[in-house]
Amino acid sequence: MEAGKLTERITIQRPGVERNIYGATQPTWTDVVADLPAAVNYVRGDREIDNEEIFHGRITTFSIRWRGEVNEEMRILWNELKYRILSIDRRTHRREYLIRTELINE
């Protein structure tokens, strides 16, 4: 992995559950690591049809060098947008994670 290509900053978040004063649960997101250097490798928008509705998906691939554990339950924040992790390719020979994500709307 070339350090000069890590030009963007991302935040990786982990899901959690919080109880309010009435005992109801609410989903929360906590930062695992903030301001992590990353390389944005690929951004693509596809025209897809789902339930007779046309939408344009956005797939983005991030490359990071990090020794912590990343899994598909987590999400990535980049440029004030949220991305769901679809797959993680651990490239041990290059000491990097290649994370394929999808833009989500919340």
CSV table of N, CA and C in Angstrom, one decimal:
chain,number,residue,atom,x,y,z
A,1,MET,N,0.8,-1.2,0.0
A,1,MET,CA,0.0,0.0,0.0
A,1,MET,C,0.9,1.2,0.0
A,2,GLU,N,0.6,2.1,-0.9
A,2,GLU,CA,1.4,3.4,-1.0
A,2,GLU,C,0.7,4.5,-0.1
A,3,ALA,N,1.5,5.0,0.8
A,3,ALA,CA,1.0,5.9,1.8
A,3,ALA,C,0.6,7.2,1.1
A,4,GLY,N,1.2,7.6,0.0
A,4,GLY,CA,0.8,8.8,-0.7
A,4,GLY,C,-0.6,8.8,-1.3
A,5,LYS,N,-1.2,7.6,-1.5
A,5,LYS,CA,-2.5,7.5,-2.0
A,5,LYS,C,-3.6,7.7,-1.0
A,6,LEU,N,-3.2,7.7,0.3
A,6,LEU,CA,-4.2,7.8,1.4
A,6,LEU,C,-4.6,9.2,1.6
A,7,THR,N,-5.3,9.8,0.7
A,7,THR,CA,-5.6,11.3,0.8
A,7,THR,C,-6.9,11.7,1.4
A,8,GLU,N,-7.8,10.7,1.6
A,8,GLU,CA,-9.1,11.0,2.2
A,8,GLU,C,-9.1,10.6,3.7
A,9,ARG,N,-10.0,11.2,4.4
A,9,ARG,CA,-10.2,10.8,5.9
A,9,ARG,C,-11.6,10.3,6.0
A,10,ILE,N,-11.7,9.1,6.7
A,10,ILE,CA,-13.0,8.4,6.9
A,10,ILE,C,-13.1,8.1,8.4
A,11,THR,N,-14.3,7.8,8.8
A,11,THR,CA,-14.6,7.3,10.2
A,11,THR,C,-15.3,6.0,10.1
A,12,ILE,N,-14.9,5.0,10.9
A,12,ILE,CA,-15.5,3.7,10.9
A,12,ILE,C,-16.4,3.6,12.2
A,13,GLN,N,-17.6,3.2,12.1
A,13,GLN,CA,-18.5,3.2,13.2
A,13,GLN,C,-19.1,1.8,13.4
A,14,ARG,N,-19.3,1.5,14.7
A,14,ARG,CA,-19.9,0.2,15.1
A,14,ARG,C,-21.3,0.4,15.6
A,15,PRO,N,-22.2,-0.6,15.3
A,15,PRO,CA,-23.6,-0.4,15.8
A,15,PRO,C,-23.7,-0.8,17.3
A,16,GLY,N,-24.7,-0.2,17.9
A,16,GLY,CA,-24.9,-0.5,19.3
A,16,GLY,C,-26.4,-0.3,19.6
A,17,VAL,N,-26.8,-0.6,20.8
A,17,VAL,CA,-28.2,-0.5,21.3
A,17,VAL,C,-28.1,0.3,22.6
A,18,GLU,N,-29.1,1.3,22.7
A,18,GLU,CA,-29.2,2.1,23.9
A,18,GLU,C,-30.6,2.1,24.4
A,19,ARG,N,-30.8,2.0,25.6
A,19,ARG,CA,-32.1,2.0,26.2
A,19,ARG,C,-32.5,3.4,26.7
A,20,ASN,N,-33.7,3.8,26.5
A,20,ASN,CA,-34.1,5.1,27.0
A,20,ASN,C,-34.7,5.0,28.4
A,21,ILE,N,-35.3,6.0,28.9
A,21,ILE,CA,-35.8,6.0,30.3
A,21,ILE,C,-37.0,5.1,30.4
A,22,TYR,N,-37.7,4.7,29.3
A,22,TYR,CA,-38.9,3.9,29.3
A,22,TYR,C,-38.5,2.4,29.1
A,23,GLY,N,-37.3,2.1,28.8
A,23,GLY,CA,-36.9,0.8,28.5
A,23,GLY,C,-36.9,0.3,27.1
A,24,ALA,N,-37.3,1.2,26.2
A,24,ALA,CA,-37.3,0.9,24.8
A,24,ALA,C,-35.8,1.0,24.2
A,25,THR,N,-35.5,0.2,23.3
A,25,THR,CA,-34.2,0.2,22.7
A,25,THR,C,-34.1,1.1,21.4
A,26,GLN,N,-33.0,1.7,21.3
A,26,GLN,CA,-32.8,2.5,20.1
A,26,GLN,C,-31.4,2.2,19.5
A,27,PRO,N,-31.3,2.1,18.2
A,27,PRO,CA,-30.0,1.8,17.6
A,27,PRO,C,-29.1,3.1,17.7
A,28,THR,N,-27.8,2.8,18.0
A,28,THR,CA,-26.8,3.9,18.1
A,28,THR,C,-25.6,3.5,17.3
A,29,TRP,N,-24.8,4.5,17.0
A,29,TRP,CA,-23.5,4.2,16.3
A,29,TRP,C,-22.4,4.9,17.0
A,30,THR,N,-21.3,4.2,17.3
A,30,THR,CA,-20.2,4.7,18.0
A,30,THR,C,-19.0,4.6,17.2
A,31,ASP,N,-18.1,5.6,17.2
A,31,ASP,CA,-16.9,5.6,16.4
A,31,ASP,C,-15.9,4.6,16.9
A,32,VAL,N,-15.4,3.7,16.0
A,32,VAL,CA,-14.4,2.8,16.3
A,32,VAL,C,-13.0,3.5,16.1
A,33,VAL,N,-12.9,4.2,15.0
A,33,VAL,CA,-11.7,5.0,14.7
A,33,VAL,C,-12.2,6.1,13.8
A,34,ALA,N,-11.7,7.3,14.2
A,34,ALA,CA,-12.1,8.5,13.5
A,34,ALA,C,-10.8,9.1,12.8
A,35,ASP,N,-11.0,9.8,11.7
A,35,ASP,CA,-10.0,10.5,11.0
A,35,ASP,C,-8.9,9.5,10.5
A,36,LEU,N,-9.4,8.3,9.9
A,36,LEU,CA,-8.5,7.3,9.4
A,36,LEU,C,-8.1,7.6,8.0
A,37,PRO,N,-6.9,7.6,7.6
A,37,PRO,CA,-6.5,7.9,6.2
A,37,PRO,C,-6.9,6.7,5.3
A,38,ALA,N,-7.5,7.1,4.2
A,38,ALA,CA,-8.0,6.1,3.2
A,38,ALA,C,-7.8,6.5,1.8
A,39,ALA,N,-7.9,5.6,0.9
A,39,ALA,CA,-7.9,5.9,-0.5
A,39,ALA,C,-9.2,5.5,-1.1
A,40,VAL,N,-9.9,6.4,-1.8
A,40,VAL,CA,-11.1,6.1,-2.4
A,40,VAL,C,-10.8,5.6,-3.9
A,41,ASN,N,-11.0,4.4,-4.1
A,41,ASN,CA,-10.5,3.8,-5.4
A,41,ASN,C,-11.5,3.8,-6.5
A,42,TYR,N,-12.8,3.7,-6.2
A,42,TYR,CA,-13.8,3.6,-7.3
A,42,TYR,C,-15.1,4.0,-6.9
A,43,VAL,N,-15.8,4.8,-7.7
A,43,VAL,CA,-17.1,5.3,-7.4
A,43,VAL,C,-17.9,5.0,-8.7
A,44,ARG,N,-19.0,4.3,-8.5
A,44,ARG,CA,-19.8,3.9,-9.7
A,44,ARG,C,-21.3,4.0,-9.4
A,45,GLY,N,-22.1,4.5,-10.3
A,45,GLY,CA,-23.5,4.6,-10.1
A,45,GLY,C,-24.2,3.7,-11.2
A,46,ASP,N,-25.0,2.8,-10.7
A,46,ASP,CA,-25.7,1.9,-11.6
A,46,ASP,C,-27.2,2.1,-11.6
A,47,ARG,N,-27.8,2.0,-12.7
A,47,ARG,CA,-29.3,2.1,-12.8
A,47,ARG,C,-29.8,0.7,-12.5
A,48,GLU,N,-30.6,0.6,-11.4
A,48,GLU,CA,-31.1,-0.7,-11.0
A,48,GLU,C,-32.6,-0.6,-10.8
A,49,ILE,N,-33.3,-1.7,-10.9
A,49,ILE,CA,-34.8,-1.8,-10.7
A,49,ILE,C,-35.1,-2.7,-9.6
A,50,ASP,N,-35.8,-2.2,-8.6
A,50,ASP,CA,-36.1,-3.1,-7.4
A,50,ASP,C,-37.6,-2.7,-7.1
A,51,ASN,N,-38.4,-3.7,-7.0
A,51,ASN,CA,-39.8,-3.6,-6.7
A,51,ASN,C,-40.5,-2.5,-7.7
A,52,GLU,N,-40.1,-2.7,-8.9
A,52,GLU,CA,-40.7,-1.8,-10.0
A,52,GLU,C,-40.3,-0.3,-9.7
A,53,GLU,N,-39.2,-0.1,-9.0
A,53,GLU,CA,-38.8,1.3,-8.8
A,53,GLU,C,-37.3,1.4,-9.3
A,54,ILE,N,-37.1,2.4,-10.0
A,54,ILE,CA,-35.7,2.7,-10.6
A,54,ILE,C,-34.9,3.5,-9.6
A,55,PHE,N,-33.7,3.1,-9.3
A,55,PHE,CA,-32.8,3.9,-8.5
A,55,PHE,C,-31.4,3.7,-9.0
A,56,HIS,N,-30.6,4.7,-8.6
A,56,HIS,CA,-29.2,4.6,-9.0
A,56,HIS,C,-28.3,4.3,-7.8
A,57,GLY,N,-27.8,3.1,-7.8
A,57,GLY,CA,-26.9,2.7,-6.7
A,57,GLY,C,-25.6,3.4,-6.8
A,58,ARG,N,-24.9,3.4,-5.7
A,58,ARG,CA,-23.5,4.0,-5.7
A,58,ARG,C,-22.6,3.1,-4.9
A,59,ILE,N,-21.7,2.5,-5.6
A,59,ILE,CA,-20.7,1.6,-5.0
A,59,ILE,C,-19.4,2.3,-4.9
A,60,THR,N,-18.8,2.3,-3.7
A,60,THR,CA,-17.5,3.0,-3.5
A,60,THR,C,-16.6,2.0,-2.8
A,61,THR,N,-15.3,2.0,-3.2
A,61,THR,CA,-14.3,1.1,-2.7
A,61,THR,C,-13.3,1.9,-1.9
A,62,PHE,N,-13.0,1.5,-0.7
A,62,PHE,CA,-12.0,2.2,0.2
A,62,PHE,C,-10.9,1.3,0.4
A,63,SER,N,-9.7,1.8,0.4
A,63,SER,CA,-8.5,1.1,0.8
A,63,SER,C,-7.9,1.7,2.1
A,64,ILE,N,-7.7,0.9,3.1
A,64,ILE,CA,-7.2,1.5,4.4
A,64,ILE,C,-6.1,0.6,4.9
A,65,ARG,N,-5.2,1.2,5.7
A,65,ARG,CA,-4.2,0.4,6.4
A,65,ARG,C,-4.5,0.6,7.8
A,66,TRP,N,-5.0,-0.5,8.4
A,66,TRP,CA,-5.4,-0.5,9.8
A,66,TRP,C,-5.2,-1.8,10.4
A,67,ARG,N,-4.8,-1.9,11.6
A,67,ARG,CA,-4.6,-3.2,12.3
A,67,ARG,C,-5.8,-3.7,13.1
A,68,GLY,N,-6.8,-2.8,13.3
A,68,GLY,CA,-8.0,-3.2,14.0
A,68,GLY,C,-8.9,-4.1,13.2
A,69,GLU,N,-9.9,-4.6,13.8
A,69,GLU,CA,-10.8,-5.5,13.1
A,69,GLU,C,-12.0,-4.7,12.5
A,70,VAL,N,-12.3,-5.0,11.3
A,70,VAL,CA,-13.4,-4.4,10.5
A,70,VAL,C,-14.3,-5.6,10.1
A,71,ASN,N,-15.6,-5.4,10.3
A,71,ASN,CA,-16.6,-6.4,9.8
A,71,ASN,C,-17.8,-5.8,9.1
A,72,GLU,N,-18.6,-6.6,8.5
A,72,GLU,CA,-19.7,-6.1,7.7
A,72,GLU,C,-20.8,-5.4,8.5
A,73,GLU,N,-20.8,-5.5,9.8
A,73,GLU,CA,-21.9,-4.8,10.6
A,73,GLU,C,-21.6,-3.4,10.7
A,74,MET,N,-20.3,-3.0,10.5
A,74,MET,CA,-19.9,-1.6,10.7
A,74,MET,C,-20.3,-0.7,9.5
A,75,ARG,N,-20.1,0.6,9.6
A,75,ARG,CA,-20.4,1.5,8.5
A,75,ARG,C,-19.3,2.5,8.4
A,76,ILE,N,-19.2,3.2,7.3
A,76,ILE,CA,-18.1,4.2,7.0
A,76,ILE,C,-18.8,5.5,6.8
A,77,LEU,N,-18.2,6.6,7.4
A,77,LEU,CA,-18.6,7.9,7.1
A,77,LEU,C,-17.5,8.6,6.3
A,78,TRP,N,-17.9,9.2,5.2
A,78,TRP,CA,-16.9,9.9,4.3
A,78,TRP,C,-17.7,11.0,3.7
A,79,ASN,N,-17.1,12.2,3.7
A,79,ASN,CA,-17.7,13.4,3.2
A,79,ASN,C,-19.1,13.6,3.6
A,80,GLU,N,-19.4,13.4,4.9
A,80,GLU,CA,-20.7,13.5,5.5
A,80,GLU,C,-21.8,12.6,4.9
A,81,LEU,N,-21.4,11.5,4.3
A,81,LEU,CA,-22.3,10.5,3.7
A,81,LEU,C,-22.0,9.2,4.4
A,82,LYS,N,-23.0,8.3,4.5
A,82,LYS,CA,-22.9,7.0,5.2
A,82,LYS,C,-22.8,5.9,4.2
A,83,TYR,N,-22.0,4.9,4.4
A,83,TYR,CA,-21.8,3.8,3.5
A,83,TYR,C,-21.9,2.5,4.3
A,84,ARG,N,-22.7,1.6,3.8
A,84,ARG,CA,-22.9,0.2,4.3
A,84,ARG,C,-21.8,-0.6,3.7
A,85,ILE,N,-21.1,-1.4,4.6
A,85,ILE,CA,-20.0,-2.3,4.1
A,85,ILE,C,-20.6,-3.6,3.5
A,86,LEU,N,-20.3,-3.8,2.3
A,86,LEU,CA,-20.8,-5.0,1.6
A,86,LEU,C,-19.8,-6.2,1.7
A,87,SER,N,-18.5,-5.9,1.5
A,87,SER,CA,-17.5,-7.0,1.6
A,87,SER,C,-16.2,-6.4,2.0
A,88,ILE,N,-15.4,-7.2,2.5
A,88,ILE,CA,-14.0,-6.8,3.0
A,88,ILE,C,-13.0,-7.8,2.4
A,89,ASP,N,-12.0,-7.3,1.7
A,89,ASP,CA,-11.0,-8.1,1.2
A,89,ASP,C,-9.7,-7.8,2.0
A,90,ARG,N,-9.2,-8.7,2.8
A,90,ARG,CA,-8.0,-8.5,3.6
A,90,ARG,C,-6.8,-8.9,2.8
A,91,ARG,N,-6.1,-7.9,2.3
A,91,ARG,CA,-4.9,-8.2,1.5
A,91,ARG,C,-3.7,-8.2,2.3
A,92,THR,N,-3.3,-9.3,2.8
A,92,THR,CA,-2.2,-9.4,3.8
A,92,THR,C,-0.9,-9.1,3.1
A,93,HIS,N,-0.7,-9.4,1.8
A,93,HIS,CA,0.5,-9.2,1.2
A,93,HIS,C,0.8,-7.7,1.0
A,94,ARG,N,-0.3,-6.9,1.0
A,94,ARG,CA,-0.1,-5.4,0.8
A,94,ARG,C,-0.4,-4.7,2.1
A,95,ARG,N,-0.8,-5.4,3.2
A,95,ARG,CA,-1.1,-4.9,4.5
A,95,ARG,C,-2.2,-3.8,4.4
A,96,GLU,N,-3.3,-4.2,3.8
A,96,GLU,CA,-4.4,-3.3,3.6
A,96,GLU,C,-5.7,-4.0,3.6
A,97,TYR,N,-6.8,-3.3,3.9
A,97,TYR,CA,-8.2,-3.8,3.7
A,97,TYR,C,-8.8,-3.1,2.5
A,98,LEU,N,-9.4,-3.8,1.6
A,98,LEU,CA,-10.1,-3.3,0.5
A,98,LEU,C,-11.6,-3.5,0.8
A,99,ILE,N,-12.3,-2.4,1.1
A,99,ILE,CA,-13.7,-2.4,1.6
A,99,ILE,C,-14.6,-1.9,0.5
A,100,ARG,N,-15.5,-2.8,0.1
A,100,ARG,CA,-16.5,-2.4,-0.9
A,100,ARG,C,-17.8,-2.0,-0.2
A,101,THR,N,-18.3,-0.8,-0.5
A,101,THR,CA,-19.4,-0.3,0.3
A,101,THR,C,-20.5,0.2,-0.7
A,102,GLU,N,-21.6,0.5,-0.1
A,102,GLU,CA,-22.8,1.0,-0.8
A,102,GLU,C,-23.3,2.3,-0.1
A,103,LEU,N,-23.6,3.3,-0.8
A,103,LEU,CA,-24.1,4.5,-0.2
A,103,LEU,C,-25.5,4.3,0.3
A,104,ILE,N,-25.8,4.7,1.6
A,104,ILE,CA,-27.1,4.5,2.2
A,104,ILE,C,-27.7,5.8,2.5
A,105,ASN,N,-29.0,5.9,2.5
A,105,ASN,CA,-29.8,7.1,2.8
A,105,ASN,C,-30.5,6.9,4.1
A,106,GLU,N,-30.2,7.7,5.0
A,106,GLU,CA,-30.9,7.7,6.4
A,106,GLU,C,-31.5,9.0,6.7
